[in-house]
mmCIF file of C-alpha atoms in Angstrom:
data_model
loop_
_atom_site.group_PDB
_atom_site.id
_atom_site.type_symbol
_atom_site.label_atom_id
_atom_site.label_comp_id
_atom_site.label_asym_id
_atom_site.label_seq_id
_atom_site.Cartn_x
_atom_site.Cartn_y
_atom_site.Cartn_z
ATOM 1 C CA MET M 246 96.598 26.730 74.804
ATOM 2 C CA ARG M 247 98.894 30.202 76.546
ATOM 3 C CA LYS M 248 95.688 32.476 76.440
ATOM 4 C CA ILE M 249 94.058 29.845 78.026
ATOM 5 C CA PHE M 250 96.863 29.332 80.800
ATOM 6 C CA ILE M 251 96.755 33.189 81.355
ATOM 7 C CA SER M 252 93.074 33.184 81.667
ATOM 8 C CA ILE M 253 93.576 30.482 84.233
ATOM 9 C CA VAL M 254 96.046 32.470 86.866
ATOM 10 C CA PHE M 255 94.847 35.993 86.735
ATOM 11 C CA VAL M 256 91.282 34.537 87.974
ATOM 12 C CA LEU M 257 93.171 32.531 90.104
ATOM 13 C CA VAL M 258 95.373 35.449 91.929
ATOM 14 C CA PHE M 259 92.234 37.258 92.432
ATOM 15 C CA THR M 260 90.139 34.629 94.293
ATOM 16 C CA PHE M 261 93.255 33.245 96.097
ATOM 17 C CA SER M 262 94.238 36.767 96.718
ATOM 18 C CA PHE M 263 90.748 37.735 98.027
ATOM 19 C CA SER M 264 91.124 34.516 99.875
ATOM 20 C CA GLN M 265 93.866 35.515 101.566
ATOM 21 C CA GLU M 266 95.784 31.824 99.957
ATOM 22 C CA LYS M 267 99.748 32.573 99.330
ATOM 23 C CA GLU M 268 100.638 28.810 97.157
ATOM 24 C CA ILE M 269 98.732 28.200 94.476
ATOM 25 C CA TYR M 270 99.452 24.722 93.022
ATOM 26 C CA LEU M 271 98.150 23.276 89.198
ATOM 27 C CA ASP M 272 98.530 19.889 87.690
ATOM 28 C CA ASP M 273 100.191 19.597 83.349
ATOM 29 C CA ASP M 274 97.072 20.546 82.471
ATOM 30 C CA PHE M 275 97.040 23.777 84.762
ATOM 31 C CA ARG M 276 94.060 21.962 86.648
ATOM 32 C CA ILE M 277 94.594 23.093 90.282
ATOM 33 C CA ILE M 278 95.581 20.362 92.731
ATOM 34 C CA SER M 279 96.066 19.974 96.531
ATOM 35 C CA LYS M 280 100.209 20.433 98.048
ATOM 36 C CA GLU M 281 99.911 16.735 98.732
ATOM 37 C CA GLU M 282 99.078 16.019 94.826
ATOM 38 C CA PHE M 283 101.733 18.606 94.443
ATOM 39 C CA ASP M 284 103.793 16.638 96.946
ATOM 40 C CA LYS M 285 104.061 13.692 95.540
ATOM 41 C CA ALA M 286 107.002 11.602 93.632
ATOM 42 C CA SER M 287 106.589 11.351 89.741
ATOM 43 C CA GLY M 288 107.293 7.668 88.380
ATOM 44 C CA ASN M 289 109.571 9.788 85.372
ATOM 45 C CA PRO M 290 112.757 11.435 87.517
ATOM 46 C CA PHE M 291 112.947 13.430 84.723
ATOM 47 C CA ASP M 292 110.048 15.806 85.805
ATOM 48 C CA TYR M 293 109.899 19.004 87.924
ATOM 49 C CA ASN M 294 107.913 21.695 88.667
ATOM 50 C CA LEU M 295 108.219 25.023 88.175
ATOM 51 C CA ARG M 296 107.504 28.701 89.747
ATOM 52 C CA PHE M 297 105.407 31.777 89.699
ATOM 53 C CA GLU M 298 104.982 35.124 91.166
ATOM 54 C CA SER M 299 102.568 37.689 90.855
ATOM 55 C CA ASP M 300 102.405 40.721 93.779
ATOM 56 C CA THR M 301 100.685 38.396 96.164
ATOM 57 C CA THR M 302 100.443 34.800 95.088
ATOM 58 C CA PHE M 303 102.824 31.606 94.079
ATOM 59 C CA VAL M 304 101.508 29.377 91.468
ATOM 60 C CA ASN M 305 104.286 26.252 91.347
ATOM 61 C CA ILE M 306 102.802 23.857 88.536
ATOM 62 C CA LYS M 307 104.430 20.125 88.263
ATOM 63 C CA VAL M 308 105.025 19.714 84.789
ATOM 64 C CA LYS M 309 105.499 16.304 82.605
ATOM 65 C CA ARG M 310 108.976 16.504 80.821
ATOM 66 C CA GLU M 311 107.341 14.274 78.127
ATOM 67 C CA LYS M 312 103.740 15.125 76.881
ATOM 68 C CA GLU M 313 101.361 13.485 74.331
ATOM 69 C CA GLY M 314 98.158 13.968 72.302
ATOM 70 C CA GLN M 315 96.440 14.441 69.239
ATOM 71 C CA ILE M 316 96.146 18.592 67.393
ATOM 72 C CA PRO M 317 93.749 18.585 65.082
ATOM 73 C CA LEU M 318 94.721 17.608 61.323
ATOM 74 C CA SER M 319 93.853 21.426 60.012
ATOM 75 C CA LEU M 320 96.280 22.304 63.502
ATOM 76 C CA LEU M 321 99.298 20.442 62.067
ATOM 77 C CA GLU M 322 98.820 21.386 58.268
ATOM 78 C CA SER M 323 98.508 24.832 59.476
ATOM 79 C CA ILE M 324 102.486 24.151 60.577
ATOM 80 C CA LYS M 325 104.027 22.166 57.729
ATOM 81 C CA THR M 326 102.575 25.397 55.232
ATOM 82 C CA TYR M 327 104.102 27.783 57.289
ATOM 83 C CA LEU M 328 107.658 25.922 58.072
ATOM 84 C CA SER M 329 107.546 24.959 54.023
ATOM 85 C CA GLU M 330 107.076 28.261 53.511
ATOM 86 C CA ILE M 331 109.455 30.045 55.075
ATOM 87 C CA SER M 332 112.115 27.090 54.999
ATOM 88 C CA GLY M 333 111.595 26.224 51.329
ATOM 89 C CA GLN M 334 111.612 22.833 52.389
ATOM 90 C CA GLU M 335 108.611 20.831 50.157
ATOM 91 C CA ILE M 336 106.373 18.707 53.452
ATOM 92 C CA THR M 337 104.459 15.887 52.167
ATOM 93 C CA SER M 338 101.455 15.286 54.034
ATOM 94 C CA GLU M 339 103.236 11.972 54.688
ATOM 95 C CA GLU M 340 105.795 13.034 56.385
ATOM 96 C CA ALA M 341 105.939 13.552 60.822
ATOM 97 C CA LEU M 342 107.532 16.974 62.496
ATOM 98 C CA PHE M 343 110.738 16.897 63.859
ATOM 99 C CA ILE M 344 111.706 20.567 65.750
ATOM 100 C CA ASN M 345 113.509 22.208 67.921
ATOM 101 C CA TYR M 346 112.238 25.130 70.230
ATOM 102 C CA TYR M 347 113.559 27.257 72.297
ATOM 103 C CA PRO M 348 111.881 30.040 73.366
ATOM 104 C CA GLY M 349 114.208 32.933 74.423
ATOM 105 C CA ASP M 350 116.719 33.548 76.650
ATOM 106 C CA GLY M 351 116.466 31.940 80.581
ATOM 107 C CA PRO M 352 118.661 31.932 84.271
ATOM 108 C CA SER M 353 120.137 28.224 82.897
ATOM 109 C CA ASN M 354 120.942 28.969 79.908
ATOM 110 C CA THR M 355 124.847 28.460 80.002
ATOM 111 C CA ASP M 356 128.456 28.379 77.698
ATOM 112 C CA GLY M 357 128.181 24.649 79.625
ATOM 113 C CA TYR M 358 124.086 23.390 79.071
ATOM 114 C CA LYS M 359 125.463 24.910 75.197
ATOM 115 C CA ALA M 360 128.267 23.413 75.000
ATOM 116 C CA ASN M 361 126.224 20.196 75.457
ATOM 117 C CA PHE M 362 122.850 21.006 73.138
ATOM 118 C CA ARG M 363 125.780 21.660 70.651
ATOM 119 C CA ASP M 364 127.434 18.050 70.816
ATOM 120 C CA GLN M 365 123.509 16.613 70.897
ATOM 121 C CA TYR M 366 122.318 18.341 67.735
ATOM 122 C CA ARG M 367 125.220 17.224 65.862
ATOM 123 C CA TYR M 368 124.628 13.840 66.568
ATOM 124 C CA PHE M 369 120.893 13.619 66.581
ATOM 125 C CA TYR M 370 120.528 15.405 63.776
ATOM 126 C CA LYS M 371 122.632 12.987 61.330
ATOM 127 C CA LYS M 372 120.621 10.294 62.445
ATOM 128 C CA ILE M 373 117.583 12.134 62.475
ATOM 129 C CA GLU M 374 118.042 13.105 58.856
ATOM 130 C CA LYS M 375 118.439 9.408 58.105
ATOM 131 C CA ALA M 376 114.994 8.906 59.246
ATOM 132 C CA GLU M 377 112.769 8.102 56.378
ATOM 133 C CA ASN M 378 109.533 10.703 55.337
ATOM 134 C CA ILE M 379 110.376 12.966 58.960
ATOM 135 C CA LYS M 380 111.895 16.372 58.142
ATOM 136 C CA GLN M 381 112.978 18.599 61.177
ATOM 137 C CA PHE M 382 113.099 22.428 61.852
ATOM 138 C CA SER M 383 114.832 24.658 64.813
ATOM 139 C CA VAL M 384 111.565 26.761 66.027
ATOM 140 C CA TYR M 385 112.916 29.893 67.903
ATOM 141 C CA ARG M 386 110.186 32.151 70.035
ATOM 142 C CA SER M 387 113.465 34.921 70.284
ATOM 143 C CA LEU M 388 116.588 35.043 69.464
ATOM 144 C CA ASP M 389 117.612 37.022 73.049
ATOM 145 C CA GLY M 390 120.775 34.380 74.107
ATOM 146 C CA ILE M 391 120.190 32.093 71.653
ATOM 147 C CA ARG M 392 124.198 32.665 70.639
ATOM 148 C CA GLY M 393 125.925 29.421 70.964
ATOM 149 C CA TYR M 394 123.798 26.606 70.104
ATOM 150 C CA GLY M 395 125.245 26.186 67.037
ATOM 151 C CA LYS M 396 126.189 28.158 63.971
ATOM 152 C CA LYS M 397 125.304 25.300 61.308
ATOM 153 C CA ILE M 398 122.128 25.292 62.969
ATOM 154 C CA GLN M 399 118.984 27.039 60.378
ATOM 155 C CA TRP M 400 116.575 29.039 62.752
ATOM 156 C CA LEU M 401 113.046 29.178 61.682
ATOM 157 C CA PRO M 402 110.400 31.354 63.866
ATOM 158 C CA ASP M 403 107.604 31.029 65.071
ATOM 159 C CA GLU M 404 105.556 34.670 63.966
ATOM 160 C CA LYS M 405 102.420 32.788 64.508
ATOM 161 C CA ASN M 406 102.727 30.931 68.211
ATOM 162 C CA LEU M 407 101.775 27.700 66.077
ATOM 163 C CA ILE M 408 104.568 26.126 68.648
ATOM 164 C CA LYS M 409 104.826 28.520 71.444
ATOM 165 C CA ASP M 410 100.116 27.900 71.636
ATOM 166 C CA ASN M 411 100.376 24.592 71.152
ATOM 167 C CA PHE M 412 102.636 22.396 72.353
ATOM 168 C CA TYR M 413 104.017 25.608 74.405
ATOM 169 C CA PRO M 414 102.281 28.188 76.359
ATOM 170 C CA ILE M 415 104.982 28.336 79.603
ATOM 171 C CA HIS M 416 108.448 28.923 79.132
ATOM 172 C CA TYR M 417 109.254 26.398 80.147
ATOM 173 C CA PRO M 418 113.734 25.563 80.403
ATOM 174 C CA HIS M 419 115.598 25.964 77.604
ATOM 175 C CA GLY M 420 112.540 24.146 75.129
ATOM 176 C CA GLY M 421 112.147 20.776 73.831
ATOM 177 C CA TYR M 422 111.453 19.507 70.895
ATOM 178 C CA ILE M 423 108.115 18.066 69.225
ATOM 179 C CA ILE M 424 107.348 14.945 67.430
ATOM 180 C CA ILE M 425 104.265 14.938 65.148
ATOM 181 C CA ASN M 426 103.135 12.207 63.516
ATOM 182 C CA SER M 427 101.322 13.021 60.509
ATOM 183 C CA ASP M 428 98.209 11.614 62.783
ATOM 184 C CA GLY M 429 97.888 14.475 64.125
ATOM 185 C CA THR M 430 99.508 13.002 67.574
ATOM 186 C CA TYR M 431 102.552 14.479 69.481
ATOM 187 C CA LEU M 432 105.082 13.389 71.909
ATOM 188 C CA ALA M 433 106.366 16.742 73.692
ATOM 189 C CA GLN M 434 109.803 17.626 75.560
ATOM 190 C CA ARG M 435 109.097 19.917 77.176
ATOM 191 C CA GLY M 436 112.517 20.701 79.388
ATOM 192 C CA GLU M 437 116.399 20.514 79.158
ATOM 193 C CA TYR M 438 116.526 17.854 76.645
ATOM 194 C CA CYS M 439 119.253 17.095 75.353
ATOM 195 C CA TYR M 440 119.937 15.397 78.587
ATOM 196 C CA SER M 441 117.214 12.891 77.248
ATOM 197 C CA THR M 442 118.087 9.572 76.765
ATOM 198 C CA SER M 443 115.040 8.059 75.027
ATOM 199 C CA LEU M 444 114.823 10.127 71.407
ATOM 200 C CA MET M 445 116.370 7.839 69.758
ATOM 201 C CA VAL M 446 114.085 4.557 70.418
ATOM 202 C CA GLN M 447 111.425 7.832 69.346
ATOM 203 C CA ILE M 448 112.275 8.651 66.018
ATOM 204 C CA GLU M 449 113.199 4.206 65.648
ATOM 205 C CA ASN M 450 109.096 3.871 66.806
ATOM 206 C CA LEU M 451 107.884 6.291 65.001
ATOM 207 C CA GLU M 452 109.820 5.640 62.146
ATOM 208 C CA LYS M 453 108.253 2.123 62.372
ATOM 209 C CA GLU M 454 104.696 3.528 62.778
ATOM 210 C CA ILE M 455 105.106 4.956 59.373
ATOM 211 C CA GLU M 456 106.518 1.666 58.037
ATOM 212 C CA ASN M 457 104.247 0.089 58.995
ATOM 213 C CA ARG M 458 100.749 2.526 57.593
ATOM 214 C CA LYS M 459 103.206 1.374 53.951
ATOM 215 C CA GLU M 460 102.103 -2.239 53.919
#
């Protein structure tokens, strides 16, 4: 996914450089949209915009705070196998995954944000640990700026880029979390997720789905 994004941006910048366009607008799937579409208010007040600069062009991306989709079961198996190997935890085929993702340092990676994260993490970690058939992990792309998020967190490296390439192809502020069901369906939260009020509802809904499959 990240390679696709880089290729798209490269082609767009090259093309628009010749046409003298200074601004490019993309939707959440990196498709070109008009400025009018880009400026439309979102139904989710937590959605936001990102802006990247090249030598001649600005690329603006309209980001959905939460994105749902489905990955192939072969990819899910690769993610489970990798996380199991580096964490030492066994993950069954029936278990869902909850993954914290940290992309690396950024301008808004402040001490205040880290303190808020620590408080939220302690609360959600205990709640999710009590949930049946859900394994949780904390994964990082880069250790830059990670100090201060909590000494008890076992951070695991995303060395194969399985999380970055498939869920976080660009640097969303503060990373986020991904909930992946055993059938490959997922929900990814991108950016400042400790402000999310819907996380426990999502976990409870996932528990119900898992329970229903047993019947």
